[in-house]
Amino acid sequence: MDFGLDEQTSIVKDTARRFFREQCPPSRVREILATEEGYSKDIWRKMAGLGWLGLLNNEAYGGAGGAFLEMFVLVEEMGRALLPSPFFTSAVLSSWLIEEAAGQPRKETLLPRMIRGETILTAALLDHQGRDDFEDPALDAHQADSSRYELTGTRLLVPFAHVAEGILLCAKLQGREGHGPTLFLLDPATEGLEMVPLNTLTKEKTFALRLDRVGIDADRIVGDIGKGGIYMDRIRPGATVFKCAEMLGGMERVVEMTVAYVKERHQFGRPLGALQAVHHACADMATCLETARLIATQAAWLLSQGLPADKETATAKAWCNEAYKNCTAIGHQLHGAIGFTEEHDMHLYSQHAKASEMAFGASWFHRSRVADQLGI
Amino acid sequence: MDFGLDEQTSIVKDTARRFFREQCPPSRVREILATEEGYSKDIWRKMAGLGWLGLLNNEAYGGAGGAFLEMFVLVEEMGRALLPSPFFTSAVLSSWLIEEAAGQPRKETLLPRMIRGETILTAALLDHQGRDDFEDPALDAHQADSSRYELTGTRLLVPFAHVAEGILLCAKLQGREGHGPTLFLLDPATEGLEMVPLNTLTKEKTFALRLDRVGIDADRIVGDIGKGGIYMDRIRPGATVFKCAEMLGGMERVVEMTVAYVKERHQFGRPLGALQAVHHACADMATCLETARLIATQAAWLLSQGLPADKETATAKAWCNEAYKNCTAIGHQLHGAIGFTEEHDMHLYSQHAKASEMAFGASWFHRSRVADQLGI
Amino acid sequence: MRFTFTPAQDAFRAEVRGFLRSEMEAGTFSPRCGDLFQTGSREFSRKMAERGWIGMTWPREHGGQGRPYVDKAILMEELFRVQAPIGYHFLADRQVGPALIHFGSKQQKEFFLPRIVRADEGVSFCLLFSEPNAGSDLAGVATTALRDGDEYIVNGQKVWTSRAHVADFGWLLARTDPDPSANRYRSVSEFIVDMKSPGITVRPIVNMAGESNFNEVFFEDVRVPAASLVGEENAGFKQIMAQMDYERAGLERLMQNYPLFEQLKQHVRDMDPSETPETLRAWARDQVAQLEIEYSVGRLLCYYTAWTIDQGKTPTAQAAMCKAFCTRYEQKVNDVASQILGPVCQIRRGDPWSPLRGDLAESLLWGPSYTLQGGSVEVLKNIVALRGLGLPRK
Amino acid sequence: MRFTFTPAQDAFRAEVRGFLRSEMEAGTFSPRCGDLFQTGSREFSRKMAERGWIGMTWPREHGGQGRPYVDKAILMEELFRVQAPIGYHFLADRQVGPALIHFGSKQQKEFFLPRIVRADEGVSFCLLFSEPNAGSDLAGVATTALRDGDEYIVNGQKVWTSRAHVADFGWLLARTDPDPSANRYRSVSEFIVDMKSPGITVRPIVNMAGESNFNEVFFEDVRVPAASLVGEENAGFKQIMAQMDYERAGLERLMQNYPLFEQLKQHVRDMDPSETPETLRAWARDQVAQLEIEYSVGRLLCYYTAWTIDQGKTPTAQAAMCKAFCTRYEQKVNDVASQILGPVCQIRRGDPWSPLRGDLAESLLWGPSYTLQGGSVEVLKNIVALRGLGLPRK
């Protein structure tokens, strides 16, 4: 057992902390959210320059060769800063899916450009009900002619689709070459694709896609026909754990902010933080944070070593979901009305907590996966 | 809406409070539990004299004619005093089952003697796994000859079987006259019946019954063949609500005891009860008690009026289960080590809370009944 | 004992429900979660006034109907069930009227009470209690009101004031004894302030739901006639504590997201077994049943508190318990609903994919405020312990 | 970073497990829930001593093995997994030894440490901390130890003392500065007292499980040599707080009812779908998974605390957090298990119908004590807030 960060990982974490503190203070978060793009091209370029867009990719394409733990701490710092950016959907999900699924030529075309920050992809994981349906997609791909398919269905909550060069989505293919869940890389400019901006809690740019017999060429299939679910299965545990990292960062900031506030704020003639109820609430927050950090880092380490981690991943997500939620609830309670104002940062974190709780499975889902692992 | 007790009910409650305070203080509870009989014949006689053994029975047999709310407050006071006695199994369950199921002659033979305190019955509701199985009993009754059956199976946690004149049990009858769950009144002296005393948390006298082809005459069938489940269904809602009453009484005493203790006990140089954490814990206890009282009394009142109360009964038991458990947990936490000693009363209540939580359905069961009522 | 309503009460409920149904059919409003106390129009309030539904519990000599609080609770339950737009008169009806009846001068009563009851123009109120440095601690207000001849001069800042930008009058709590050595519980007073007075500036605060439902209010040498003092000078804290008991007991603390709960039940009923994982169905069933149980408990607690008031008792501890319990329930509804609905819970009202008519996302935004308004859960539990159980303060 | 054990640690675990398996096969003990710290024999402790498993983390110059706390945690996890009978040496190993190493005199170290490590006869300890009026508040002890020449004279009463009736020595906390105006945190001292000293009376207390696992201990003019003082006079409170950090971090706070949890999982695995309501199965599945999650979290927290000690840090807040978290988990196991098993949960060990080998009923009896020993949850959370987060005391 060794719970300490390696030097290399520590350096990434410290660098990221400094970088986001300078580049993306809370005031900047609000500004970026209000722009049309919903992210800062300037920050994106700088992140590319730091090599952060290719942490998971092969060195052959300019990546860092699967720097899993570095990615973990980097995403944690992003969560802390609440950086609005397509990083998760592009540099985590999409570039990894391409890495796992695509053939050599597509990798060579796409990955170096993605890693250099020249292009962005996004992944459309959720069906019309908001369910992750890679196993059995509610999106249909019917063969139109020998080299063309038609896509029909709805995708929800597709982040940054408006700035992406391509949208990865999984459709149930029925065709001459085979059938089953198949990964496609859709061009957002494709005729007939309707892209509706969604107004959500976090204000992150995200879209509904309506596809009604939208044509797509067969050469836009990524990887093998019928293997969409398998590709997604390869990246889902890691993606889940990176989502935990993002939550950890947010949680840490909420605890810091709240503890600082109760130390300074006076009520009934003494600091709020001298009340026993406040002691206990803060102790609960600190416990949530410390335990979430341990359990998420454990899963990350196991995955980084290529060790089995199904149970640990499910445990981590189930625990982080509840821990972050508890922390923001306590944070709001202790901040009182001030935390409920638009100008305060507290609510940015509570929206983030809710959005990330929902991503890659709510707690009931992960408890059920733990139960599976226990054979019950 | 009128949340006040009627005068008649108030009188019973006050009388019972005084009676148990005098007759059954905590020291006496321990003495009674240590006796062979496990109850006080003297107190039993006096209770008969007060008319309390026939509250649910028809006036024709010496009963009070279904004094449902009086029974509710009486059982509440018993729970408060933790009176060890066969009252619940005999004067609630058995006499009511007889009233609902038996023919005139049996009622005339049994009920007046039960109400006068001359005899005790008990009801064996639970199978070998501890499940209430009146619908589909795990106890078999096979026809041995034209007027005899043989009972085979196990009954658990049958209270006071050692002092009962008869044991009501429901067996799955397969015979020439019919079949289905059927109520029998078994003589405890019947040859072949094995009665094993059980050592339980509450120390109440209770038994396992082992029946291996135990013979019983056909005239010991109570009511109609195949209707055992129906008879039980008639009394189960009321029995459940009376169990809630018992829990209410216990809960009230726990709250009183604990609040008194934290006012008087000093720690860190001031009363324990001046700590904010103790304020909040006591407020939680008080809320449990107040809400449990309201919700249980609502169900009792509806049943007393013959109104539908399935949802309210399930709500009451689910709520009382958790409320009593919370109160004893907080009570133990605030009493500290002293509450963990044999000589302190606290643990008598926590055992009672656990035993009564389990009686007539744990919370998951009643939540599921509420869900049924909601149509979900 | 009678754990149900009288036929007259049932008829009254049916009458209220009928009125609301026809208003909804006429398009006056629709049941939607959000800010329960903000939405309103004088027109709607006037219709309620016509039916005698404002000041219902007030004595007849003050223009009220002298009806029991249980009847009022029936009315409020029906209003909250559909989130009726009662903002114009809500605070005046719940708080201002009863406070004036208890502590107001003859002139104040005669001027305000009949106008409130009729929902006349110009008698909408806001509550000027909280300050940047005094949230739950009302004895700590720093805004001063200093006597100057026949007037008081008010200086200071209030915050979190709902409806300050539309209200005609403000119910102000201010320090009338500025001596720092004065007993803090005996140095504040209550006033009724005309919101159009020179020197008052109202600045909206945008909340996390993106709406400006509350405000900052600045006072700069605002002159208030001495006749606007309510009750005794320096007795404001005691007066306001008594008012709070009534504020806390209402069904509004249980039903802020009631439409969401109703829709959630329907959603779970309608979940297609072939499209829903069995685990989710079982979990949703268990959790929604628990919510239903807590709702039933909270509702009974509210009616019990109303009944207690009708018995002539002051329900201090009970009302605090009621609010602490009920607001926790409301937050659980949000949590369970979002877990059942999943990622789409984030999609806000107006988008076609916003689930449960948009009420889920809005309720999630408002959720943190449930346990803050009218005393935090922590303060409420202290009240239960100190006032209800007699635990020592020190 | 390495979130798993080294091959050497895996081998060590296997060795411990092998030893315990053969002891169980030989009938020395069987895994059963109850009083984890009470059961023990010198014989069993001696076998552990032979293997170097007592004083494992102590420096070699004190007879220890100088091994890391993580290794010790592996040992303890295996012991608790089967509830091995370690009562004879447990307190001396966990608490007395480390305290002597930090604060003991040369003679004390030389006499006690090697004997404890060997599990010699005559070095079993009990802890004389709690008093009738000082439970969690150790600075409030009233028992006095007053200097009289080369001796201290002890008078007073201790309570909740596990093993006082069998222990050879008592680790005593007593007031050495009886002046009531003295700083309460600088007026108590620690002593090692021979339990056979004249004037000591031990009276068993029967607990709610019907066992006399702890005692009252009365001191009447008990003469204790001055050389028995541990560390400095009047520095006892500071010393004991440092010791507590080590007491609180152990896996014993997570695993008091571990065999019950293992059996519960097996029970749920074995539940016959044809005999079990679907609702119960779904609920049990969800709840047991949640327990497993909390167990995993607690276990990691324990190892993390051990690792922190190995880094040379004092884990005050961490250890308090660990114990507060873990004991709550233990109580939840009891609650969930009883709801899954139903009414038979009440049937105590020994009866043929007692479920889960009797461990459920016994755990229910012991449950209330989980969150009391070694500082109540409330006190522990205060420590996290004050020491860990630096919140103000006043």
JSON list of N, CA and C in Angstrom, two decimals, chain C residues 140-173:
[
{"chain": "C", "resi": 140, "resn": "GLY", "atom": "N", "xyz": [-29.81, 40.42, 15.52]},
{"chain": "C", "resi": 140, "resn": "GLY", "atom": "CA", "xyz": [-28.54, 41.04, 15.15]},
{"chain": "C", "resi": 140, "resn": "GLY", "atom": "C", "xyz": [-28.66, 42.08, 14.03]},
{"chain": "C", "resi": 141, "resn": "VAL", "atom": "N", "xyz": [-29.88, 42.52, 13.69]},
{"chain": "C", "resi": 141, "resn": "VAL", "atom": "CA", "xyz": [-30.00, 43.47, 12.58]},
{"chain": "C", "resi": 141, "resn": "VAL", "atom": "C", "xyz": [-29.26, 44.77, 12.91]},
{"chain": "C", "resi": 142, "resn": "ALA", "atom": "N", "xyz": [-28.65, 45.34, 11.87]},
{"chain": "C", "resi": 142, "resn": "ALA", "atom": "CA", "xyz": [-27.84, 46.55, 12.06]},
{"chain": "C", "resi": 142, "resn": "ALA", "atom": "C", "xyz": [-28.53, 47.79, 11.54]},
{"chain": "C", "resi": 143, "resn": "THR", "atom": "N", "xyz": [-29.55, 47.60, 10.69]},
{"chain": "C", "resi": 143, "resn": "THR", "atom": "CA", "xyz": [-30.31, 48.76, 10.18]},
{"chain": "C", "resi": 143, "resn": "THR", "atom": "C", "xyz": [-30.90, 49.51, 11.37]},
{"chain": "C", "resi": 144, "resn": "THR", "atom": "N", "xyz": [-30.73, 50.82, 11.36]},
{"chain": "C", "resi": 144, "resn": "THR", "atom": "CA", "xyz": [-31.23, 51.60, 12.51]},
{"chain": "C", "resi": 144, "resn": "THR", "atom": "C", "xyz": [-32.45, 52.43, 12.12]},
{"chain": "C", "resi": 145, "resn": "ALA", "atom": "N", "xyz": [-33.30, 52.64, 13.11]},
{"chain": "C", "resi": 145, "resn": "ALA", "atom": "CA", "xyz": [-34.45, 53.54, 12.97]},
{"chain": "C", "resi": 145, "resn": "ALA", "atom": "C", "xyz": [-34.42, 54.43, 14.20]},
{"chain": "C", "resi": 146, "resn": "LEU", "atom": "N", "xyz": [-33.94, 55.68, 14.02]},
{"chain": "C", "resi": 146, "resn": "LEU", "atom": "CA", "xyz": [-33.74, 56.54, 15.18]},
{"chain": "C", "resi": 146, "resn": "LEU", "atom": "C", "xyz": [-34.81, 57.62, 15.23]},
{"chain": "C", "resi": 147, "resn": "ARG", "atom": "N", "xyz": [-35.36, 57.75, 16.40]},
{"chain": "C", "resi": 147, "resn": "ARG", "atom": "CA", "xyz": [-36.46, 58.70, 16.60]},
{"chain": "C", "resi": 147, "resn": "ARG", "atom": "C", "xyz": [-35.97, 60.12, 16.38]},
{"chain": "C", "resi": 148, "resn": "ASP", "atom": "N", "xyz": [-36.77, 60.87, 15.63]},
{"chain": "C", "resi": 148, "resn": "ASP", "atom": "CA", "xyz": [-36.46, 62.27, 15.39]},
{"chain": "C", "resi": 148, "resn": "ASP", "atom": "C", "xyz": [-37.78, 63.01, 15.35]},
{"chain": "C", "resi": 149, "resn": "GLY", "atom": "N", "xyz": [-38.20, 63.49, 16.51]},
{"chain": "C", "resi": 149, "resn": "GLY", "atom": "CA", "xyz": [-39.50, 64.16, 16.58]},
{"chain": "C", "resi": 149, "resn": "GLY", "atom": "C", "xyz": [-40.61, 63.18, 16.31]},
{"chain": "C", "resi": 150, "resn": "ASP", "atom": "N", "xyz": [-41.43, 63.49, 15.32]},
{"chain": "C", "resi": 150, "resn": "ASP", "atom": "CA", "xyz": [-42.56, 62.63, 14.97]},
{"chain": "C", "resi": 150, "resn": "ASP", "atom": "C", "xyz": [-42.19, 61.55, 13.97]},
{"chain": "C", "resi": 151, "resn": "GLU", "atom": "N", "xyz": [-40.91, 61.41, 13.73]},
{"chain": "C", "resi": 151, "resn": "GLU", "atom": "CA", "xyz": [-40.50, 60.47, 12.71]},
{"chain": "C", "resi": 151, "resn": "GLU", "atom": "C", "xyz": [-39.37, 59.57, 13.23]},
{"chain": "C", "resi": 152, "resn": "TYR", "atom": "N", "xyz": [-39.14, 58.50, 12.48]},
{"chain": "C", "resi": 152, "resn": "TYR", "atom": "CA", "xyz": [-37.93, 57.72, 12.66]},
{"chain": "C", "resi": 152, "resn": "TYR", "atom": "C", "xyz": [-37.11, 57.89, 11.39]},
{"chain": "C", "resi": 153, "resn": "ILE", "atom": "N", "xyz": [-35.77, 57.91, 11.55]},
{"chain": "C", "resi": 153, "resn": "ILE", "atom": "CA", "xyz": [-34.91, 57.99, 10.36]},
{"chain": "C", "resi": 153, "resn": "ILE", "atom": "C", "xyz": [-34.21, 56.66, 10.19]},
{"chain": "C", "resi": 154, "resn": "VAL", "atom": "N", "xyz": [-34.44, 56.03, 9.05]},
{"chain": "C", "resi": 154, "resn": "VAL", "atom": "CA", "xyz": [-33.95, 54.68, 8.82]},
{"chain": "C", "resi": 154, "resn": "VAL", "atom": "C", "xyz": [-32.72, 54.69, 7.92]},
{"chain": "C", "resi": 155, "resn": "ASN", "atom": "N", "xyz": [-31.69, 53.98, 8.36]},
{"chain": "C", "resi": 155, "resn": "ASN", "atom": "CA", "xyz": [-30.49, 53.81, 7.57]},
{"chain": "C", "resi": 155, "resn": "ASN", "atom": "C", "xyz": [-30.02, 52.36, 7.65]},
{"chain": "C", "resi": 156, "resn": "GLY", "atom": "N", "xyz": [-29.59, 51.83, 6.52]},
{"chain": "C", "resi": 156, "resn": "GLY", "atom": "CA", "xyz": [-29.08, 50.45, 6.57]},
{"chain": "C", "resi": 156, "resn": "GLY", "atom": "C", "xyz": [-29.39, 49.69, 5.30]},
{"chain": "C", "resi": 157, "resn": "GLN", "atom": "N", "xyz": [-29.21, 48.40, 5.37]},
{"chain": "C", "resi": 157, "resn": "GLN", "atom": "CA", "xyz": [-29.39, 47.57, 4.18]},
{"chain": "C", "resi": 157, "resn": "GLN", "atom": "C", "xyz": [-30.08, 46.26, 4.53]},
{"chain": "C", "resi": 158, "resn": "LYS", "atom": "N", "xyz": [-31.06, 45.91, 3.73]},
{"chain": "C", "resi": 158, "resn": "LYS", "atom": "CA", "xyz": [-31.73, 44.61, 3.87]},
{"chain": "C", "resi": 158, "resn": "LYS", "atom": "C", "xyz": [-31.43, 43.78, 2.64]},
{"chain": "C", "resi": 159, "resn": "VAL", "atom": "N", "xyz": [-31.63, 42.48, 2.79]},
{"chain": "C", "resi": 159, "resn": "VAL", "atom": "CA", "xyz": [-31.28, 41.61, 1.66]},
{"chain": "C", "resi": 159, "resn": "VAL", "atom": "C", "xyz": [-32.20, 40.40, 1.66]},
{"chain": "C", "resi": 160, "resn": "TRP", "atom": "N", "xyz": [-32.22, 39.67, 0.55]},
{"chain": "C", "resi": 160, "resn": "TRP", "atom": "CA", "xyz": [-33.11, 38.51, 0.35]},
{"chain": "C", "resi": 160, "resn": "TRP", "atom": "C", "xyz": [-34.56, 38.89, 0.49]},
{"chain": "C", "resi": 161, "resn": "THR", "atom": "N", "xyz": [-34.93, 40.07, 0.02]},
{"chain": "C", "resi": 161, "resn": "THR", "atom": "CA", "xyz": [-36.29, 40.53, 0.18]},
{"chain": "C", "resi": 161, "resn": "THR", "atom": "C", "xyz": [-37.11, 40.17, -1.06]},
{"chain": "C", "resi": 162, "resn": "SER", "atom": "N", "xyz": [-37.95, 39.16, -0.91]},
{"chain": "C", "resi": 162, "resn": "SER", "atom": "CA", "xyz": [-38.83, 38.79, -2.01]},
{"chain": "C", "resi": 162, "resn": "SER", "atom": "C", "xyz": [-39.80, 39.92, -2.30]},
{"chain": "C", "resi": 163, "resn": "ARG", "atom": "N", "xyz": [-40.04, 40.19, -3.57]},
{"chain": "C", "resi": 163, "resn": "ARG", "atom": "CA", "xyz": [-41.08, 41.13, -4.00]},
{"chain": "C", "resi": 163, "resn": "ARG", "atom": "C", "xyz": [-40.83, 42.58, -3.61]},
{"chain": "C", "resi": 164, "resn": "ALA", "atom": "N", "xyz": [-39.62, 42.92, -3.15]},
{"chain": "C", "resi": 164, "resn": "ALA", "atom": "CA", "xyz": [-39.39, 44.32, -2.76]},
{"chain": "C", "resi": 164, "resn": "ALA", "atom": "C", "xyz": [-39.62, 45.25, -3.95]},
{"chain": "C", "resi": 165, "resn": "HIS", "atom": "N", "xyz": [-39.37, 44.75, -5.15]},
{"chain": "C", "resi": 165, "resn": "HIS", "atom": "CA", "xyz": [-39.49, 45.62, -6.32]},
{"chain": "C", "resi": 165, "resn": "HIS", "atom": "C", "xyz": [-40.94, 45.85, -6.75]},
{"chain": "C", "resi": 166, "resn": "VAL", "atom": "N", "xyz": [-41.85, 45.08, -6.23]},
{"chain": "C", "resi": 166, "resn": "VAL", "atom": "CA", "xyz": [-43.26, 45.29, -6.60]},
{"chain": "C", "resi": 166, "resn": "VAL", "atom": "C", "xyz": [-44.14, 45.65, -5.42]},
{"chain": "C", "resi": 167, "resn": "ALA", "atom": "N", "xyz": [-43.62, 45.46, -4.19]},
{"chain": "C", "resi": 167, "resn": "ALA", "atom": "CA", "xyz": [-44.46, 45.65, -3.01]},
{"chain": "C", "resi": 167, "resn": "ALA", "atom": "C", "xyz": [-44.74, 47.13, -2.76]},
{"chain": "C", "resi": 168, "resn": "ASP", "atom": "N", "xyz": [-45.90, 47.38, -2.16]},
{"chain": "C", "resi": 168, "resn": "ASP", "atom": "CA", "xyz": [-46.26, 48.74, -1.80]},
{"chain": "C", "resi": 168, "resn": "ASP", "atom": "C", "xyz": [-45.69, 49.11, -0.43]},
{"chain": "C", "resi": 169, "resn": "PHE", "atom": "N", "xyz": [-45.70, 48.14, 0.47]},
{"chain": "C", "resi": 169, "resn": "PHE", "atom": "CA", "xyz": [-45.21, 48.40, 1.81]},
{"chain": "C", "resi": 169, "resn": "PHE", "atom": "C", "xyz": [-44.18, 47.34, 2.21]},
{"chain": "C", "resi": 170, "resn": "GLY", "atom": "N", "xyz": [-43.30, 47.75, 3.11]},
{"chain": "C", "resi": 170, "resn": "GLY", "atom": "CA", "xyz": [-42.33, 46.82, 3.66]},
{"chain": "C", "resi": 170, "resn": "GLY", "atom": "C", "xyz": [-42.54, 46.70, 5.16]},
{"chain": "C", "resi": 171, "resn": "TRP", "atom": "N", "xyz": [-42.46, 45.47, 5.63]},
{"chain": "C", "resi": 171, "resn": "TRP", "atom": "CA", "xyz": [-42.54, 45.24, 7.07]},
{"chain": "C", "resi": 171, "resn": "TRP", "atom": "C", "xyz": [-41.10, 45.18, 7.56]},
{"chain": "C", "resi": 172, "resn": "LEU", "atom": "N", "xyz": [-40.70, 46.22, 8.28]},
{"chain": "C", "resi": 172, "resn": "LEU", "atom": "CA", "xyz": [-39.28, 46.43, 8.56]},
{"chain": "C", "resi": 172, "resn": "LEU", "atom": "C", "xyz": [-38.93, 46.09, 10.01]},
{"chain": "C", "resi": 173, "resn": "LEU", "atom": "N", "xyz": [-37.82, 45.41, 10.17]},
{"chain": "C", "resi": 173, "resn": "LEU", "atom": "CA", "xyz": [-37.26, 45.19, 11.50]},
{"chain": "C", "resi": 173, "resn": "LEU", "atom": "C", "xyz": [-35.99, 46.03, 11.58]}
]
